[in-house]
PDB file of C-alpha atoms in Angstrom:
ATOM      1  CA  ASP A   1      -9.378  -6.228  -2.369  1.00  0.00           C
ATOM      2  CA  ALA A   2      -7.392  -6.238   1.050  1.00  0.00           C
ATOM      3  CA  GLU A   3      -7.800  -9.323   2.891  1.00  0.00           C
ATOM      4  CA  ILE A   4      -6.780 -10.556   5.281  1.00  0.00           C
ATOM      5  CA  THR A   5      -6.907 -14.474   4.576  1.00  0.00           C
ATOM      6  CA  GLN A   6      -6.493 -17.676   7.411  1.00  0.00           C
ATOM      7  CA  SER A   7      -5.597 -21.129   5.918  1.00  0.00           C
ATOM      8  CA  PRO A   8      -6.779 -24.145   6.897  1.00  0.00           C
ATOM      9  CA  ARG A   9     -10.510 -23.746   7.609  1.00  0.00           C
ATOM     10  CA  HIS A  10     -10.783 -26.725   9.702  1.00  0.00           C
ATOM     11  CA  LYS A  11      -8.381 -28.857  10.604  1.00  0.00           C
ATOM     12  CA  ILE A  12      -8.164 -31.988  12.342  1.00  0.00           C
ATOM     13  CA  THR A  13      -4.815 -33.586  14.538  1.00  0.00           C
ATOM     14  CA  GLU A  14      -3.748 -36.434  16.385  1.00  0.00           C
ATOM     15  CA  THR A  15      -2.521 -35.423  20.222  1.00  0.00           C
ATOM     16  CA  GLY A  16       1.639 -34.661  20.361  1.00  0.00           C
ATOM     17  CA  ARG A  17       2.144 -34.000  16.868  1.00  0.00           C
ATOM     18  CA  GLN A  18       3.419 -30.032  15.686  1.00  0.00           C
ATOM     19  CA  VAL A  19       0.759 -28.060  13.608  1.00  0.00           C
ATOM     20  CA  THR A  20       1.135 -24.484  12.243  1.00  0.00           C
ATOM     21  CA  LEU A  21      -1.954 -22.432  10.963  1.00  0.00           C
ATOM     22  CA  ALA A  22      -1.857 -19.500   8.540  1.00  0.00           C
ATOM     23  CA  CYS A  23      -2.951 -16.321   8.367  1.00  0.00           C
ATOM     24  CA  HIS A  24      -2.144 -13.704   5.370  1.00  0.00           C
ATOM     25  CA  GLN A  25      -2.793  -9.726   4.660  1.00  0.00           C
ATOM     26  CA  THR A  26      -2.337  -7.940   2.200  1.00  0.00           C
ATOM     27  CA  TRP A  27      -3.325  -5.062   4.499  1.00  0.00           C
ATOM     28  CA  ASN A  28       0.607  -4.373   4.523  1.00  0.00           C
ATOM     29  CA  HIS A  29      -0.561  -3.733   8.289  1.00  0.00           C
ATOM     30  CA  ASN A  30       2.316  -3.761  10.529  1.00  0.00           C
ATOM     31  CA  ASN A  31      -0.115  -4.296  13.687  1.00  0.00           C
ATOM     32  CA  MET A  32      -0.886  -9.073  13.509  1.00  0.00           C
ATOM     33  CA  PHE A  33      -2.909 -10.976  15.805  1.00  0.00           C
ATOM     34  CA  TRP A  34      -3.946 -15.016  16.920  1.00  0.00           C
ATOM     35  CA  TYR A  35      -6.337 -15.653  19.051  1.00  0.00           C
ATOM     36  CA  ARG A  36      -8.276 -18.589  20.416  1.00  0.00           C
ATOM     37  CA  GLN A  37     -11.784 -18.176  20.173  1.00  0.00           C
ATOM     38  CA  ASP A  38     -13.730 -20.540  22.997  1.00  0.00           C
ATOM     39  CA  LEU A  39     -17.264 -21.552  24.179  1.00  0.00           C
ATOM     40  CA  GLY A  40     -18.011 -19.087  27.637  1.00  0.00           C
ATOM     41  CA  HIS A  41     -14.000 -17.188  26.755  1.00  0.00           C
ATOM     42  CA  GLY A  42     -14.939 -15.246  24.085  1.00  0.00           C
ATOM     43  CA  LEU A  43     -11.343 -14.571  21.589  1.00  0.00           C
ATOM     44  CA  ARG A  44      -8.441 -14.910  24.209  1.00  0.00           C
ATOM     45  CA  LEU A  45      -4.373 -13.857  22.709  1.00  0.00           C
ATOM     46  CA  ILE A  46      -2.397 -15.461  22.854  1.00  0.00           C
ATOM     47  CA  HIS A  47       0.282 -13.833  20.011  1.00  0.00           C
ATOM     48  CA  TYR A  48       0.778 -10.349  18.711  1.00  0.00           C
ATOM     49  CA  SER A  49       3.321  -8.600  16.236  1.00  0.00           C
ATOM     50  CA  TYR A  50       3.850  -4.719  15.579  1.00  0.00           C
ATOM     51  CA  GLY A  51       6.610  -5.949  12.907  1.00  0.00           C
ATOM     52  CA  VAL A  52       8.909  -7.964  10.607  1.00  0.00           C
ATOM     53  CA  GLN A  53      11.090  -9.843  13.220  1.00  0.00           C
ATOM     54  CA  ASP A  54       9.421  -8.628  17.030  1.00  0.00           C
ATOM     55  CA  THR A  55       6.294 -10.712  18.249  1.00  0.00           C
ATOM     56  CA  ASN A  56       5.147 -11.336  21.960  1.00  0.00           C
ATOM     57  CA  LYS A  57       3.047 -13.435  24.845  1.00  0.00           C
ATOM     58  CA  GLY A  58      -0.703 -12.360  25.374  1.00  0.00           C
ATOM     59  CA  GLU A  59      -2.489 -14.052  27.832  1.00  0.00           C
ATOM     60  CA  VAL A  60      -2.559 -18.583  26.327  1.00  0.00           C
ATOM     61  CA  SER A  61       0.325 -18.136  24.387  1.00  0.00           C
ATOM     62  CA  ASP A  62       2.212 -22.335  26.528  1.00  0.00           C
ATOM     63  CA  GLY A  63       2.890 -24.609  23.715  1.00  0.00           C
ATOM     64  CA  TYR A  64       1.876 -21.807  20.862  1.00  0.00           C
ATOM     65  CA  SER A  65       4.430 -19.638  19.401  1.00  0.00           C
ATOM     66  CA  VAL A  66       4.570 -17.191  16.173  1.00  0.00           C
ATOM     67  CA  SER A  67       7.202 -15.800  14.188  1.00  0.00           C
ATOM     68  CA  ARG A  68       7.044 -12.629  11.918  1.00  0.00           C
ATOM     69  CA  SER A  69       9.897 -12.318   8.284  1.00  0.00           C
ATOM     70  CA  ASN A  70       7.564 -10.065   6.957  1.00  0.00           C
ATOM     71  CA  THR A  71       4.738  -8.102   7.316  1.00  0.00           C
ATOM     72  CA  GLU A  72       2.012 -10.107   5.121  1.00  0.00           C
ATOM     73  CA  ASP A  73       2.926 -12.989   7.185  1.00  0.00           C
ATOM     74  CA  LEU A  74       2.431 -13.949  11.145  1.00  0.00           C
ATOM     75  CA  PRO A  75       2.037 -18.270  10.703  1.00  0.00           C
ATOM     76  CA  LEU A  76       0.784 -20.233  14.424  1.00  0.00           C
ATOM     77  CA  THR A  77       2.997 -22.990  16.197  1.00  0.00           C
ATOM     78  CA  LEU A  78       1.477 -25.673  18.233  1.00  0.00           C
ATOM     79  CA  GLU A  79       4.719 -27.509  19.220  1.00  0.00           C
ATOM     80  CA  SER A  80       3.027 -30.800  20.279  1.00  0.00           C
ATOM     81  CA  ALA A  81      -0.709 -30.208  19.842  1.00  0.00           C
ATOM     82  CA  ALA A  82      -3.056 -31.302  23.475  1.00  0.00           C
ATOM     83  CA  SER A  83      -6.678 -31.053  23.110  1.00  0.00           C
ATOM     84  CA  SER A  84      -7.183 -28.690  25.533  1.00  0.00           C
ATOM     85  CA  GLN A  85      -6.101 -26.452  21.783  1.00  0.00           C
ATOM     86  CA  THR A  86      -9.095 -27.359  20.422  1.00  0.00           C
ATOM     87  CA  SER A  87     -10.904 -24.273  19.311  1.00  0.00           C
ATOM     88  CA  VAL A  88     -10.947 -22.099  16.008  1.00  0.00           C
ATOM     89  CA  TYR A  89      -8.321 -19.249  16.252  1.00  0.00           C
ATOM     90  CA  PHE A  90      -8.170 -16.485  14.572  1.00  0.00           C
ATOM     91  CA  CYS A  91      -6.031 -13.943  13.609  1.00  0.00           C
ATOM     92  CA  ALA A  92      -6.335 -10.054  13.048  1.00  0.00           C
ATOM     93  CA  SER A  93      -4.636  -7.668  12.078  1.00  0.00           C
ATOM     94  CA  SER A  94      -4.657  -3.367  12.246  1.00  0.00           C
ATOM     95  CA  GLU A  95      -2.664  -0.506  11.341  1.00  0.00           C
ATOM     96  CA  TYR A  96       0.046   1.188  13.847  1.00  0.00           C
ATOM     97  CA  PRO A  97       1.139   2.179  15.710  1.00  0.00           C
ATOM     98  CA  ASP A  98      -2.691   3.394  15.458  1.00  0.00           C
ATOM     99  CA  LEU A  99      -5.430   1.293  17.810  1.00  0.00           C
ATOM    100  CA  ASN A 100      -7.516   3.516  17.827  1.00  0.00           C
ATOM    101  CA  THR A 101      -8.177   1.720  13.808  1.00  0.00           C
ATOM    102  CA  GLU A 102     -10.603  -1.589  13.677  1.00  0.00           C
ATOM    103  CA  ALA A 103      -9.241  -4.659  13.570  1.00  0.00           C
ATOM    104  CA  PHE A 104      -9.836  -6.426  10.468  1.00  0.00           C
ATOM    105  CA  PHE A 105      -9.826 -10.267  11.866  1.00  0.00           C
ATOM    106  CA  GLY A 106      -9.262 -13.786   9.457  1.00  0.00           C
ATOM    107  CA  GLN A 107     -12.679 -15.994   8.671  1.00  0.00           C
ATOM    108  CA  GLY A 108     -11.064 -18.554  11.455  1.00  0.00           C
ATOM    109  CA  THR A 109      -9.626 -22.255  11.619  1.00  0.00           C
ATOM    110  CA  ARG A 110     -11.051 -24.687  13.977  1.00  0.00           C
ATOM    111  CA  LEU A 111      -8.876 -27.083  15.064  1.00  0.00           C
ATOM    112  CA  THR A 112      -9.949 -29.794  16.434  1.00  0.00           C
ATOM    113  CA  VAL A 113      -6.532 -32.304  18.285  1.00  0.00           C
ATOM    114  CA  VAL A 114      -8.190 -35.745  18.749  1.00  0.00           C
TER     115      VAL A 114
ATOM    116  CA  GLN B   1      -7.252 -10.354  31.953  1.00  0.00           C
ATOM    117  CA  GLN B   2      -9.812 -10.195  30.005  1.00  0.00           C
ATOM    118  CA  PRO B   3     -12.534  -7.534  30.062  1.00  0.00           C
ATOM    119  CA  VAL B   4     -16.437  -9.448  31.835  1.00  0.00           C
ATOM    120  CA  GLN B   5     -20.410  -9.086  29.352  1.00  0.00           C
ATOM    121  CA  SER B   6     -22.455  -8.063  31.193  1.00  0.00           C
ATOM    122  CA  PRO B   7     -25.456  -9.876  30.122  1.00  0.00           C
ATOM    123  CA  GLN B   8     -24.135 -13.204  28.523  1.00  0.00           C
ATOM    124  CA  ALA B   9     -27.143 -13.521  25.610  1.00  0.00           C
ATOM    125  CA  VAL B  10     -30.014 -11.694  25.719  1.00  0.00           C
ATOM    126  CA  ILE B  11     -33.266 -12.757  23.348  1.00  0.00           C
ATOM    127  CA  LEU B  12     -35.643  -9.045  21.652  1.00  0.00           C
ATOM    128  CA  ARG B  13     -38.369  -8.527  20.119  1.00  0.00           C
ATOM    129  CA  GLU B  14     -37.457  -7.156  16.920  1.00  0.00           C
ATOM    130  CA  GLY B  15     -37.970  -3.380  17.233  1.00  0.00           C
ATOM    131  CA  GLU B  16     -37.451  -4.047  21.518  1.00  0.00           C
ATOM    132  CA  ASP B  17     -34.217  -2.114  23.008  1.00  0.00           C
ATOM    133  CA  ALA B  18     -30.916  -3.681  24.976  1.00  0.00           C
ATOM    134  CA  VAL B  19     -27.832  -2.452  26.503  1.00  0.00           C
ATOM    135  CA  ILE B  20     -24.265  -4.882  26.090  1.00  0.00           C
ATOM    136  CA  ASN B  21     -22.137  -3.637  29.290  1.00  0.00           C
ATOM    137  CA  CYS B  22     -18.463  -3.604  29.061  1.00  0.00           C
ATOM    138  CA  SER B  23     -15.972  -3.846  32.355  1.00  0.00           C
ATOM    139  CA  SER B  24     -12.254  -3.890  32.943  1.00  0.00           C
ATOM    140  CA  SER B  25     -10.617  -3.997  36.003  1.00  0.00           C
ATOM    141  CA  LYS B  26      -7.499  -2.023  33.858  1.00  0.00           C
ATOM    142  CA  ALA B  27      -7.095   1.704  32.961  1.00  0.00           C
ATOM    143  CA  LEU B  28      -9.309   2.359  29.052  1.00  0.00           C
ATOM    144  CA  TYR B  29      -7.402   3.862  26.690  1.00  0.00           C
ATOM    145  CA  SER B  30     -10.074   2.876  24.510  1.00  0.00           C
ATOM    146  CA  VAL B  31     -13.473   1.032  23.376  1.00  0.00           C
ATOM    147  CA  HIS B  32     -14.147  -0.671  20.412  1.00  0.00           C
ATOM    148  CA  TRP B  33     -17.064  -2.988  19.610  1.00  0.00           C
ATOM    149  CA  TYR B  34     -17.801  -6.023  17.339  1.00  0.00           C
ATOM    150  CA  ARG B  35     -20.418  -8.506  15.738  1.00  0.00           C
ATOM    151  CA  GLN B  36     -19.533 -11.854  14.858  1.00  0.00           C
ATOM    152  CA  LYS B  37     -23.127 -13.462  13.695  1.00  0.00           C
ATOM    153  CA  HIS B  38     -21.873 -17.705  13.623  1.00  0.00           C
ATOM    154  CA  GLY B  39     -19.687 -18.936  11.915  1.00  0.00           C
ATOM    155  CA  GLU B  40     -18.361 -16.106  11.245  1.00  0.00           C
ATOM    156  CA  ALA B  41     -15.121 -13.402  11.995  1.00  0.00           C
ATOM    157  CA  PRO B  42     -15.959 -10.978  13.992  1.00  0.00           C
ATOM    158  CA  VAL B  43     -16.508  -7.847  12.789  1.00  0.00           C
ATOM    159  CA  PHE B  44     -15.593  -3.884  13.639  1.00  0.00           C
ATOM    160  CA  LEU B  45     -18.965  -1.312  15.034  1.00  0.00           C
ATOM    161  CA  MET B  46     -17.565   1.259  16.605  1.00  0.00           C
ATOM    162  CA  ILE B  47     -14.179   2.937  18.813  1.00  0.00           C
ATOM    163  CA  LEU B  48     -14.583   4.684  21.552  1.00  0.00           C
ATOM    164  CA  LEU B  49     -11.658   6.662  22.792  1.00  0.00           C
ATOM    165  CA  LYS B  50     -11.062   8.713  25.728  1.00  0.00           C
ATOM    166  CA  GLY B  51     -12.720  12.656  25.780  1.00  0.00           C
ATOM    167  CA  GLY B  52     -15.739  11.383  23.974  1.00  0.00           C
ATOM    168  CA  GLU B  53     -14.742  11.105  20.434  1.00  0.00           C
ATOM    169  CA  GLN B  54     -16.507   7.702  18.664  1.00  0.00           C
ATOM    170  CA  LYS B  55     -15.588   6.665  15.208  1.00  0.00           C
ATOM    171  CA  GLY B  56     -18.336   3.836  13.514  1.00  0.00           C
ATOM    172  CA  HIS B  57     -21.428   2.417  13.125  1.00  0.00           C
ATOM    173  CA  GLU B  58     -24.608   5.230  11.783  1.00  0.00           C
ATOM    174  CA  LYS B  59     -27.279   2.983  13.354  1.00  0.00           C
ATOM    175  CA  ILE B  60     -26.366   1.545  17.148  1.00  0.00           C
ATOM    176  CA  SER B  61     -24.579   4.361  19.617  1.00  0.00           C
ATOM    177  CA  ALA B  62     -22.003   3.349  23.135  1.00  0.00           C
ATOM    178  CA  SER B  63     -20.909   5.189  26.047  1.00  0.00           C
ATOM    179  CA  PHE B  64     -17.289   4.965  27.390  1.00  0.00           C
ATOM    180  CA  ASN B  65     -17.136   6.389  31.680  1.00  0.00           C
ATOM    181  CA  GLU B  66     -13.342   6.284  31.616  1.00  0.00           C
ATOM    182  CA  LYS B  67     -12.605   6.940  35.019  1.00  0.00           C
ATOM    183  CA  LYS B  68     -15.049   3.748  35.153  1.00  0.00           C
ATOM    184  CA  GLN B  69     -13.609   1.447  32.711  1.00  0.00           C
ATOM    185  CA  GLN B  70     -16.907   1.462  31.521  1.00  0.00           C
ATOM    186  CA  SER B  71     -18.181   0.384  28.676  1.00  0.00           C
ATOM    187  CA  SER B  72     -22.297  -0.245  27.249  1.00  0.00           C
ATOM    188  CA  LEU B  73     -23.457  -0.282  23.493  1.00  0.00           C
ATOM    189  CA  TYR B  74     -26.734   0.849  22.864  1.00  0.00           C
ATOM    190  CA  LEU B  75     -28.326  -1.264  20.371  1.00  0.00           C
ATOM    191  CA  THR B  76     -32.163   0.941  19.988  1.00  0.00           C
ATOM    192  CA  ALA B  77     -35.117  -0.257  17.654  1.00  0.00           C
ATOM    193  CA  SER B  78     -33.727  -3.735  17.516  1.00  0.00           C
ATOM    194  CA  GLN B  79     -33.569  -5.807  14.308  1.00  0.00           C
ATOM    195  CA  LEU B  80     -33.575  -9.298  12.946  1.00  0.00           C
ATOM    196  CA  SER B  81     -30.003  -9.288  11.204  1.00  0.00           C
ATOM    197  CA  TYR B  82     -28.435  -7.341  14.698  1.00  0.00           C
ATOM    198  CA  SER B  83     -28.503 -11.391  16.049  1.00  0.00           C
ATOM    199  CA  GLY B  84     -24.838 -11.837  16.904  1.00  0.00           C
ATOM    200  CA  THR B  85     -21.771 -12.444  19.195  1.00  0.00           C
ATOM    201  CA  TYR B  86     -20.853  -8.224  20.501  1.00  0.00           C
ATOM    202  CA  PHE B  87     -17.052  -7.770  21.901  1.00  0.00           C
ATOM    203  CA  CYS B  88     -15.776  -6.012  23.642  1.00  0.00           C
ATOM    204  CA  GLY B  89     -11.994  -4.816  22.737  1.00  0.00           C
ATOM    205  CA  THR B  90     -10.373  -3.233  25.202  1.00  0.00           C
ATOM    206  CA  VAL B  91      -6.410  -1.106  24.729  1.00  0.00           C
ATOM    207  CA  SER B  92      -5.221  -0.302  27.936  1.00  0.00           C
ATOM    208  CA  SER B  93      -3.112   3.153  28.614  1.00  0.00           C
ATOM    209  CA  GLY B  94      -0.160   2.120  27.866  1.00  0.00           C
ATOM    210  CA  THR B  95      -0.314  -1.408  25.857  1.00  0.00           C
ATOM    211  CA  TYR B  96      -0.472  -1.685  22.170  1.00  0.00           C
ATOM    212  CA  LYS B  97      -2.647  -4.717  22.537  1.00  0.00           C
ATOM    213  CA  TYR B  98      -5.886  -5.415  21.769  1.00  0.00           C
ATOM    214  CA  ILE B  99      -7.847  -7.374  24.253  1.00  0.00           C
ATOM    215  CA  PHE B 100     -11.756  -8.691  24.398  1.00  0.00           C
ATOM    216  CA  GLY B 101     -14.541  -9.249  26.401  1.00  0.00           C
ATOM    217  CA  THR B 102     -16.184 -12.576  27.033  1.00  0.00           C
ATOM    218  CA  GLY B 103     -18.680 -11.517  24.498  1.00  0.00           C
ATOM    219  CA  THR B 104     -22.302 -11.284  24.502  1.00  0.00           C
ATOM    220  CA  ARG B 105     -24.866 -13.478  22.803  1.00  0.00           C
ATOM    221  CA  LEU B 106     -27.911 -11.035  21.705  1.00  0.00           C
ATOM    222  CA  LYS B 107     -30.730 -13.098  19.800  1.00  0.00           C
ATOM    223  CA  VAL B 108     -33.823 -11.057  18.641  1.00  0.00           C
ATOM    224  CA  LEU B 109     -37.068 -12.663  17.086  1.00  0.00           C
ATOM    225  CA  ALA B 110     -39.588 -12.059  14.935  1.00  0.00           C
TER     226      ALA B 110
END
């Protein structure tokens, strides 16, 4: 079955370190998204991509970057981790260009910055 | 800007009904609804499109008022399994990204 997987599921890192969260999907979807989930804020869009070599900033992109070298993967990098980036991160994918289809979410990565 | 959901939280008894609202400041192309159980990924419930078309869940209904840029999710005869956090996801006209609302925590008690 097609799926979308995130790794690691849990990570603790120190302030100032670079961290990369992986997202891999086997749906062959062109659209991929990264969100962070914080209490009181719901899911907030960090970055998104419509296909290989395409990346776009979302609403809360400061301190984060993504790259899309193939259809299956959209890794999220925290350039210099800060305590404010402690959160649960979700990756999602959907078909392109039709956004009138559901988004499929990964299981999430809980990141703690100490 | 994120859509605003109301209420922020609601507690029900089994069999009771609930309405969750989602309001956007932008013109909407479609509205999606998702439910998230604690510690799990959000799961798709339904999509509402401009013009009234709906796709999704059999036992949960929703409405989409395009002029008011609002959507409401109707949970009738709630079951214990309905507990979770509900998110509306909006797609604004002219964009191709999902922006999710602030979430509504729903708990159904026996």
